[in-house]
Amino acid sequence: VVSAMSFTTSAAKFNDVDAKNEVLADAVDLLNYMGVAQGVSETEFGTEQPVTRQQFALFIYRLVKGGKNAPKGPNTTAFTDLVDDPYNYAIGWAASKGIIKGTSATTFNPTGNITLQDAYTMVVRALDYETEETLPYPYGYIEVAEDKGVTLDKGLNSNIDYTDVLTRGDMAIILYNAFFAQTGVA
């Protein structure tokens, strides 16, 4: 009965989300519904737009917090290059939890693009899979995710490399896969 019913999903309202790509459409639907990632406009999700490091930190914050948006606030980290209020709290939270690290002791490179290996690292830390003090970057994080049975890249373009910049579409798929993963928290 349900399959015979016609309804509009949130992905259907975005011109740039191909309904034939079920993984992407499901990911956008879930993240949009939860409030983790909205469209860049009423009709575009921005599937091909690159994701910055500060945006990914905010998406991780929202995913962990069940779609709750990060409050605005001052920079509470040692990173001297944070300037965007909407991201400061999420970056501070993620840094305090060990989910993110800077590009140096005092820089985060907030507007730099995020790569697949960086996304893996942040998600593995957010899922609390990093049981050792430090894992070898990046393959230690990738291996831990795979050992836990978490396939963060399931549904991604098979041509994507770990050093490639992620798009908003890629980010949606990775966070969708992380949403269904078991956490390392007892």
JSON list of C-alpha atoms in Angstrom, two decimals:
[
{"chain": "A", "resi": 1, "resn": "VAL", "atom": "CA", "xyz": [0.00, 0.00, 0.00]},
{"chain": "A", "resi": 2, "resn": "VAL", "atom": "CA", "xyz": [2.74, 2.43, 0.93]},
{"chain": "A", "resi": 3, "resn": "SER", "atom": "CA", "xyz": [4.67, 1.88, -2.29]},
{"chain": "A", "resi": 4, "resn": "ALA", "atom": "CA", "xyz": [1.56, 2.68, -4.30]},
{"chain": "A", "resi": 5, "resn": "MET", "atom": "CA", "xyz": [1.21, 6.02, -2.55]},
{"chain": "A", "resi": 6, "resn": "SER", "atom": "CA", "xyz": [2.78, 9.04, -4.12]},
{"chain": "A", "resi": 7, "resn": "PHE", "atom": "CA", "xyz": [4.69, 11.40, -1.88]},
{"chain": "A", "resi": 8, "resn": "THR", "atom": "CA", "xyz": [7.38, 14.00, -2.27]},
{"chain": "A", "resi": 9, "resn": "THR", "atom": "CA", "xyz": [10.64, 13.45, -0.47]},
{"chain": "A", "resi": 10, "resn": "SER", "atom": "CA", "xyz": [12.96, 16.28, 0.40]},
{"chain": "A", "resi": 11, "resn": "ALA", "atom": "CA", "xyz": [15.47, 15.05, -2.19]},
{"chain": "A", "resi": 12, "resn": "ALA", "atom": "CA", "xyz": [12.79, 15.32, -4.88]},
{"chain": "A", "resi": 13, "resn": "LYS", "atom": "CA", "xyz": [12.56, 19.06, -4.28]},
{"chain": "A", "resi": 14, "resn": "PHE", "atom": "CA", "xyz": [16.25, 19.49, -5.14]},
{"chain": "A", "resi": 15, "resn": "ASN", "atom": "CA", "xyz": [16.93, 19.67, -8.88]},
{"chain": "A", "resi": 16, "resn": "ASP", "atom": "CA", "xyz": [20.49, 18.44, -8.44]},
{"chain": "A", "resi": 17, "resn": "VAL", "atom": "CA", "xyz": [19.66, 15.20, -6.58]},
{"chain": "A", "resi": 18, "resn": "ASP", "atom": "CA", "xyz": [19.21, 12.40, -9.10]},
{"chain": "A", "resi": 19, "resn": "ALA", "atom": "CA", "xyz": [16.32, 10.22, -7.88]},
{"chain": "A", "resi": 20, "resn": "LYS", "atom": "CA", "xyz": [17.93, 7.29, -9.75]},
{"chain": "A", "resi": 21, "resn": "ASN", "atom": "CA", "xyz": [20.88, 7.52, -7.37]},
{"chain": "A", "resi": 22, "resn": "GLU", "atom": "CA", "xyz": [18.99, 5.95, -4.47]},
{"chain": "A", "resi": 23, "resn": "VAL", "atom": "CA", "xyz": [21.87, 6.20, -1.99]},
{"chain": "A", "resi": 24, "resn": "LEU", "atom": "CA", "xyz": [22.26, 9.94, -2.59]},
{"chain": "A", "resi": 25, "resn": "ALA", "atom": "CA", "xyz": [18.51, 10.55, -2.56]},
{"chain": "A", "resi": 26, "resn": "ASP", "atom": "CA", "xyz": [18.09, 8.60, 0.71]},
{"chain": "A", "resi": 27, "resn": "ALA", "atom": "CA", "xyz": [21.08, 10.39, 2.25]},
{"chain": "A", "resi": 28, "resn": "VAL", "atom": "CA", "xyz": [19.79, 13.85, 1.31]},
{"chain": "A", "resi": 29, "resn": "ASP", "atom": "CA", "xyz": [16.31, 12.93, 2.55]},
{"chain": "A", "resi": 30, "resn": "LEU", "atom": "CA", "xyz": [17.59, 11.80, 5.94]},
{"chain": "A", "resi": 31, "resn": "LEU", "atom": "CA", "xyz": [20.05, 14.65, 6.50]},
{"chain": "A", "resi": 32, "resn": "ASN", "atom": "CA", "xyz": [17.55, 17.26, 5.34]},
{"chain": "A", "resi": 33, "resn": "TYR", "atom": "CA", "xyz": [14.77, 15.78, 7.50]},
{"chain": "A", "resi": 34, "resn": "MET", "atom": "CA", "xyz": [17.05, 15.67, 10.56]},
{"chain": "A", "resi": 35, "resn": "GLY", "atom": "CA", "xyz": [18.33, 19.20, 10.02]},
{"chain": "A", "resi": 36, "resn": "VAL", "atom": "CA", "xyz": [21.93, 18.04, 9.55]},
{"chain": "A", "resi": 37, "resn": "ALA", "atom": "CA", "xyz": [22.27, 19.47, 6.04]},
{"chain": "A", "resi": 38, "resn": "GLN", "atom": "CA", "xyz": [19.80, 21.69, 4.27]},
{"chain": "A", "resi": 39, "resn": "GLY", "atom": "CA", "xyz": [19.89, 22.75, 0.65]},
{"chain": "A", "resi": 40, "resn": "VAL", "atom": "CA", "xyz": [21.93, 25.69, -0.55]},
{"chain": "A", "resi": 41, "resn": "SER", "atom": "CA", "xyz": [18.63, 27.06, -1.90]},
{"chain": "A", "resi": 42, "resn": "GLU", "atom": "CA", "xyz": [15.00, 25.98, -2.05]},
{"chain": "A", "resi": 43, "resn": "THR", "atom": "CA", "xyz": [15.67, 23.98, -5.23]},
{"chain": "A", "resi": 44, "resn": "GLU", "atom": "CA", "xyz": [19.37, 23.01, -4.98]},
{"chain": "A", "resi": 45, "resn": "PHE", "atom": "CA", "xyz": [21.13, 20.79, -2.46]},
{"chain": "A", "resi": 46, "resn": "GLY", "atom": "CA", "xyz": [24.52, 21.73, -3.89]},
{"chain": "A", "resi": 47, "resn": "THR", "atom": "CA", "xyz": [25.55, 18.14, -4.58]},
{"chain": "A", "resi": 48, "resn": "GLU", "atom": "CA", "xyz": [28.61, 19.17, -6.62]},
{"chain": "A", "resi": 49, "resn": "GLN", "atom": "CA", "xyz": [29.79, 22.00, -4.35]},
{"chain": "A", "resi": 50, "resn": "PRO", "atom": "CA", "xyz": [32.94, 21.28, -2.32]},
{"chain": "A", "resi": 51, "resn": "VAL", "atom": "CA", "xyz": [32.66, 21.00, 1.47]},
{"chain": "A", "resi": 52, "resn": "THR", "atom": "CA", "xyz": [34.97, 23.04, 3.67]},
{"chain": "A", "resi": 53, "resn": "ARG", "atom": "CA", "xyz": [36.55, 21.82, 6.89]},
{"chain": "A", "resi": 54, "resn": "GLN", "atom": "CA", "xyz": [34.36, 24.14, 8.97]},
{"chain": "A", "resi": 55, "resn": "GLN", "atom": "CA", "xyz": [31.20, 22.98, 7.18]},
{"chain": "A", "resi": 56, "resn": "PHE", "atom": "CA", "xyz": [32.06, 19.33, 7.79]},
{"chain": "A", "resi": 57, "resn": "ALA", "atom": "CA", "xyz": [32.68, 20.04, 11.48]},
{"chain": "A", "resi": 58, "resn": "LEU", "atom": "CA", "xyz": [29.23, 21.65, 11.67]},
{"chain": "A", "resi": 59, "resn": "PHE", "atom": "CA", "xyz": [27.62, 18.70, 9.84]},
{"chain": "A", "resi": 60, "resn": "ILE", "atom": "CA", "xyz": [29.29, 16.27, 12.29]},
{"chain": "A", "resi": 61, "resn": "TYR", "atom": "CA", "xyz": [28.05, 18.38, 15.22]},
{"chain": "A", "resi": 62, "resn": "ARG", "atom": "CA", "xyz": [24.49, 18.35, 13.89]},
{"chain": "A", "resi": 63, "resn": "LEU", "atom": "CA", "xyz": [24.59, 14.61, 13.17]},
{"chain": "A", "resi": 64, "resn": "VAL", "atom": "CA", "xyz": [25.82, 13.76, 16.68]},
{"chain": "A", "resi": 65, "resn": "LYS", "atom": "CA", "xyz": [23.36, 16.22, 18.25]},
{"chain": "A", "resi": 66, "resn": "GLY", "atom": "CA", "xyz": [20.36, 14.89, 16.31]},
{"chain": "A", "resi": 67, "resn": "GLY", "atom": "CA", "xyz": [20.01, 17.87, 13.98]},
{"chain": "A", "resi": 68, "resn": "LYS", "atom": "CA", "xyz": [20.43, 20.54, 16.64]},
{"chain": "A", "resi": 69, "resn": "ASN", "atom": "CA", "xyz": [22.19, 23.59, 15.26]},
{"chain": "A", "resi": 70, "resn": "ALA", "atom": "CA", "xyz": [25.31, 24.87, 16.98]},
{"chain": "A", "resi": 71, "resn": "PRO", "atom": "CA", "xyz": [24.83, 28.13, 18.83]},
{"chain": "A", "resi": 72, "resn": "LYS", "atom": "CA", "xyz": [26.81, 31.15, 17.73]},
{"chain": "A", "resi": 73, "resn": "GLY", "atom": "CA", "xyz": [29.73, 32.00, 19.90]},
{"chain": "A", "resi": 74, "resn": "PRO", "atom": "CA", "xyz": [33.30, 33.13, 20.17]},
{"chain": "A", "resi": 75, "resn": "ASN", "atom": "CA", "xyz": [36.29, 31.04, 19.23]},
{"chain": "A", "resi": 76, "resn": "THR", "atom": "CA", "xyz": [37.24, 28.94, 22.29]},
{"chain": "A", "resi": 77, "resn": "THR", "atom": "CA", "xyz": [40.04, 26.99, 20.59]},
{"chain": "A", "resi": 78, "resn": "ALA", "atom": "CA", "xyz": [43.73, 27.65, 20.07]},
{"chain": "A", "resi": 79, "resn": "PHE", "atom": "CA", "xyz": [43.00, 28.08, 16.34]},
{"chain": "A", "resi": 80, "resn": "THR", "atom": "CA", "xyz": [43.69, 31.68, 15.39]},
{"chain": "A", "resi": 81, "resn": "ASP", "atom": "CA", "xyz": [42.16, 31.42, 11.92]},
{"chain": "A", "resi": 82, "resn": "LEU", "atom": "CA", "xyz": [38.49, 30.92, 12.91]},
{"chain": "A", "resi": 83, "resn": "VAL", "atom": "CA", "xyz": [36.37, 33.89, 11.94]},
{"chain": "A", "resi": 84, "resn": "ASP", "atom": "CA", "xyz": [32.85, 32.63, 11.19]},
{"chain": "A", "resi": 85, "resn": "ASP", "atom": "CA", "xyz": [30.56, 32.69, 14.22]},
{"chain": "A", "resi": 86, "resn": "PRO", "atom": "CA", "xyz": [28.20, 30.00, 12.92]},
{"chain": "A", "resi": 87, "resn": "TYR", "atom": "CA", "xyz": [31.08, 27.51, 12.91]},
{"chain": "A", "resi": 88, "resn": "ASN", "atom": "CA", "xyz": [33.08, 28.52, 16.00]},
{"chain": "A", "resi": 89, "resn": "TYR", "atom": "CA", "xyz": [31.00, 26.56, 18.51]},
{"chain": "A", "resi": 90, "resn": "ALA", "atom": "CA", "xyz": [30.87, 23.38, 16.39]},
{"chain": "A", "resi": 91, "resn": "ILE", "atom": "CA", "xyz": [34.63, 23.51, 15.77]},
{"chain": "A", "resi": 92, "resn": "GLY", "atom": "CA", "xyz": [35.29, 24.16, 19.48]},
{"chain": "A", "resi": 93, "resn": "TRP", "atom": "CA", "xyz": [33.01, 21.28, 20.46]},
{"chain": "A", "resi": 94, "resn": "ALA", "atom": "CA", "xyz": [34.59, 18.90, 17.95]},
{"chain": "A", "resi": 95, "resn": "ALA", "atom": "CA", "xyz": [38.12, 19.93, 19.00]},
{"chain": "A", "resi": 96, "resn": "SER", "atom": "CA", "xyz": [37.28, 19.41, 22.69]},
{"chain": "A", "resi": 97, "resn": "LYS", "atom": "CA", "xyz": [35.98, 15.90, 21.89]},
{"chain": "A", "resi": 98, "resn": "GLY", "atom": "CA", "xyz": [39.08, 15.06, 19.85]},
{"chain": "A", "resi": 99, "resn": "ILE", "atom": "CA", "xyz": [37.03, 14.71, 16.67]},
{"chain": "A", "resi": 100, "resn": "ILE", "atom": "CA", "xyz": [39.04, 17.32, 14.81]},
{"chain": "A", "resi": 101, "resn": "LYS", "atom": "CA", "xyz": [42.59, 18.51, 14.94]},
{"chain": "A", "resi": 102, "resn": "GLY", "atom": "CA", "xyz": [44.11, 21.51, 13.27]},
{"chain": "A", "resi": 103, "resn": "THR", "atom": "CA", "xyz": [46.48, 21.72, 10.38]},
{"chain": "A", "resi": 104, "resn": "SER", "atom": "CA", "xyz": [48.92, 23.00, 13.03]},
{"chain": "A", "resi": 105, "resn": "ALA", "atom": "CA", "xyz": [48.72, 23.78, 16.74]},
{"chain": "A", "resi": 106, "resn": "THR", "atom": "CA", "xyz": [47.19, 27.20, 16.01]},
{"chain": "A", "resi": 107, "resn": "THR", "atom": "CA", "xyz": [45.49, 26.82, 12.62]},
{"chain": "A", "resi": 108, "resn": "PHE", "atom": "CA", "xyz": [42.45, 24.87, 11.47]},
{"chain": "A", "resi": 109, "resn": "ASN", "atom": "CA", "xyz": [42.19, 26.03, 7.84]},
{"chain": "A", "resi": 110, "resn": "PRO", "atom": "CA", "xyz": [38.41, 26.42, 8.17]},
{"chain": "A", "resi": 111, "resn": "THR", "atom": "CA", "xyz": [37.74, 27.33, 4.54]},
{"chain": "A", "resi": 112, "resn": "GLY", "atom": "CA", "xyz": [40.03, 24.64, 3.13]},
{"chain": "A", "resi": 113, "resn": "ASN", "atom": "CA", "xyz": [38.26, 21.81, 1.36]},
{"chain": "A", "resi": 114, "resn": "ILE", "atom": "CA", "xyz": [37.82, 18.50, 3.16]},
{"chain": "A", "resi": 115, "resn": "THR", "atom": "CA", "xyz": [39.14, 15.30, 1.62]},
{"chain": "A", "resi": 116, "resn": "LEU", "atom": "CA", "xyz": [37.75, 11.80, 1.92]},
{"chain": "A", "resi": 117, "resn": "GLN", "atom": "CA", "xyz": [40.60, 10.77, 4.25]},
{"chain": "A", "resi": 118, "resn": "ASP", "atom": "CA", "xyz": [39.91, 13.76, 6.54]},
{"chain": "A", "resi": 119, "resn": "ALA", "atom": "CA", "xyz": [36.21, 12.92, 6.59]},
{"chain": "A", "resi": 120, "resn": "TYR", "atom": "CA", "xyz": [36.99, 9.30, 7.49]},
{"chain": "A", "resi": 121, "resn": "THR", "atom": "CA", "xyz": [39.21, 10.50, 10.31]},
{"chain": "A", "resi": 122, "resn": "MET", "atom": "CA", "xyz": [36.58, 12.84, 11.77]},
{"chain": "A", "resi": 123, "resn": "VAL", "atom": "CA", "xyz": [33.78, 10.30, 11.50]},
{"chain": "A", "resi": 124, "resn": "VAL", "atom": "CA", "xyz": [35.86, 7.50, 13.08]},
{"chain": "A", "resi": 125, "resn": "ARG", "atom": "CA", "xyz": [36.63, 9.83, 15.98]},
{"chain": "A", "resi": 126, "resn": "ALA", "atom": "CA", "xyz": [32.98, 10.95, 16.24]},
{"chain": "A", "resi": 127, "resn": "LEU", "atom": "CA", "xyz": [31.87, 7.31, 16.39]},
{"chain": "A", "resi": 128, "resn": "ASP", "atom": "CA", "xyz": [34.41, 6.82, 19.20]},
{"chain": "A", "resi": 129, "resn": "TYR", "atom": "CA", "xyz": [36.37, 4.15, 17.34]},
{"chain": "A", "resi": 130, "resn": "GLU", "atom": "CA", "xyz": [39.76, 5.67, 18.05]},
{"chain": "A", "resi": 131, "resn": "THR", "atom": "CA", "xyz": [40.79, 3.51, 20.99]},
{"chain": "A", "resi": 132, "resn": "GLU", "atom": "CA", "xyz": [44.52, 4.05, 20.65]},
{"chain": "A", "resi": 133, "resn": "GLU", "atom": "CA", "xyz": [46.22, 7.34, 21.48]},
{"chain": "A", "resi": 134, "resn": "THR", "atom": "CA", "xyz": [47.01, 7.95, 17.82]},
{"chain": "A", "resi": 135, "resn": "LEU", "atom": "CA", "xyz": [46.18, 5.98, 14.74]},
{"chain": "A", "resi": 136, "resn": "PRO", "atom": "CA", "xyz": [48.36, 6.29, 11.66]},
{"chain": "A", "resi": 137, "resn": "TYR", "atom": "CA", "xyz": [46.80, 8.90, 9.40]},
{"chain": "A", "resi": 138, "resn": "PRO", "atom": "CA", "xyz": [44.89, 8.28, 7.19]},
{"chain": "A", "resi": 139, "resn": "TYR", "atom": "CA", "xyz": [44.90, 4.52, 6.71]},
{"chain": "A", "resi": 140, "resn": "GLY", "atom": "CA", "xyz": [44.63, 3.68, 10.42]},
{"chain": "A", "resi": 141, "resn": "TYR", "atom": "CA", "xyz": [41.26, 5.44, 10.50]},
{"chain": "A", "resi": 142, "resn": "ILE", "atom": "CA", "xyz": [40.09, 3.83, 7.29]},
{"chain": "A", "resi": 143, "resn": "GLU", "atom": "CA", "xyz": [41.14, 0.39, 8.59]},
{"chain": "A", "resi": 144, "resn": "VAL", "atom": "CA", "xyz": [39.37, 0.90, 11.93]},
{"chain": "A", "resi": 145, "resn": "ALA", "atom": "CA", "xyz": [36.14, 1.84, 10.16]},
{"chain": "A", "resi": 146, "resn": "GLU", "atom": "CA", "xyz": [36.35, -1.19, 7.92]},
{"chain": "A", "resi": 147, "resn": "ASP", "atom": "CA", "xyz": [37.22, -3.47, 10.88]},
{"chain": "A", "resi": 148, "resn": "LYS", "atom": "CA", "xyz": [34.06, -2.25, 12.61]},
{"chain": "A", "resi": 149, "resn": "GLY", "atom": "CA", "xyz": [32.05, -3.06, 9.49]},
{"chain": "A", "resi": 150, "resn": "VAL", "atom": "CA", "xyz": [31.39, 0.59, 8.72]},
{"chain": "A", "resi": 151, "resn": "THR", "atom": "CA", "xyz": [31.59, 1.30, 5.02]},
{"chain": "A", "resi": 152, "resn": "LEU", "atom": "CA", "xyz": [31.54, 5.08, 4.99]},
{"chain": "A", "resi": 153, "resn": "ASP", "atom": "CA", "xyz": [32.14, 5.23, 1.26]},
{"chain": "A", "resi": 154, "resn": "LYS", "atom": "CA", "xyz": [29.31, 2.81, 0.34]},
{"chain": "A", "resi": 155, "resn": "GLY", "atom": "CA", "xyz": [27.47, 4.46, -2.53]},
{"chain": "A", "resi": 156, "resn": "LEU", "atom": "CA", "xyz": [30.25, 6.94, -3.39]},
{"chain": "A", "resi": 157, "resn": "ASN", "atom": "CA", "xyz": [31.57, 7.18, -6.92]},
{"chain": "A", "resi": 158, "resn": "SER", "atom": "CA", "xyz": [34.06, 4.32, -7.27]},
{"chain": "A", "resi": 159, "resn": "ASN", "atom": "CA", "xyz": [36.60, 6.69, -8.85]},
{"chain": "A", "resi": 160, "resn": "ILE", "atom": "CA", "xyz": [36.96, 8.81, -5.70]},
{"chain": "A", "resi": 161, "resn": "ASP", "atom": "CA", "xyz": [40.37, 8.66, -4.07]},
{"chain": "A", "resi": 162, "resn": "TYR", "atom": "CA", "xyz": [41.13, 9.27, -0.38]},
{"chain": "A", "resi": 163, "resn": "THR", "atom": "CA", "xyz": [42.88, 12.55, -1.24]},
{"chain": "A", "resi": 164, "resn": "ASP", "atom": "CA", "xyz": [39.99, 13.86, -3.36]},
{"chain": "A", "resi": 165, "resn": "VAL", "atom": "CA", "xyz": [37.94, 16.85, -2.21]},
{"chain": "A", "resi": 166, "resn": "LEU", "atom": "CA", "xyz": [34.44, 15.91, -1.07]},
{"chain": "A", "resi": 167, "resn": "THR", "atom": "CA", "xyz": [31.32, 17.43, -2.52]},
{"chain": "A", "resi": 168, "resn": "ARG", "atom": "CA", "xyz": [28.12, 18.04, -0.56]},
{"chain": "A", "resi": 169, "resn": "GLY", "atom": "CA", "xyz": [26.71, 14.94, -2.26]},
{"chain": "A", "resi": 170, "resn": "ASP", "atom": "CA", "xyz": [29.69, 12.86, -1.08]},
{"chain": "A", "resi": 171, "resn": "MET", "atom": "CA", "xyz": [29.33, 14.32, 2.41]},
{"chain": "A", "resi": 172, "resn": "ALA", "atom": "CA", "xyz": [25.66, 13.37, 2.51]},
{"chain": "A", "resi": 173, "resn": "ILE", "atom": "CA", "xyz": [26.46, 9.76, 1.61]},
{"chain": "A", "resi": 174, "resn": "ILE", "atom": "CA", "xyz": [29.28, 9.48, 4.16]},
{"chain": "A", "resi": 175, "resn": "LEU", "atom": "CA", "xyz": [27.19, 10.93, 6.99]},
{"chain": "A", "resi": 176, "resn": "TYR", "atom": "CA", "xyz": [24.22, 8.78, 5.97]},
{"chain": "A", "resi": 177, "resn": "ASN", "atom": "CA", "xyz": [26.43, 5.70, 6.27]},
{"chain": "A", "resi": 178, "resn": "ALA", "atom": "CA", "xyz": [27.79, 6.95, 9.61]},
{"chain": "A", "resi": 179, "resn": "PHE", "atom": "CA", "xyz": [24.24, 7.47, 10.89]},
{"chain": "A", "resi": 180, "resn": "PHE", "atom": "CA", "xyz": [23.59, 3.74, 10.64]},
{"chain": "A", "resi": 181, "resn": "ALA", "atom": "CA", "xyz": [26.92, 2.70, 12.16]},
{"chain": "A", "resi": 182, "resn": "GLN", "atom": "CA", "xyz": [27.33, 1.33, 15.66]},
{"chain": "A", "resi": 183, "resn": "THR", "atom": "CA", "xyz": [29.20, 3.73, 17.90]},
{"chain": "A", "resi": 184, "resn": "GLY", "atom": "CA", "xyz": [32.20, 2.72, 19.96]},
{"chain": "A", "resi": 185, "resn": "VAL", "atom": "CA", "xyz": [30.53, 4.11, 23.09]},
{"chain": "A", "resi": 186, "resn": "ALA", "atom": "CA", "xyz": [29.48, 1.39, 25.56]}
]
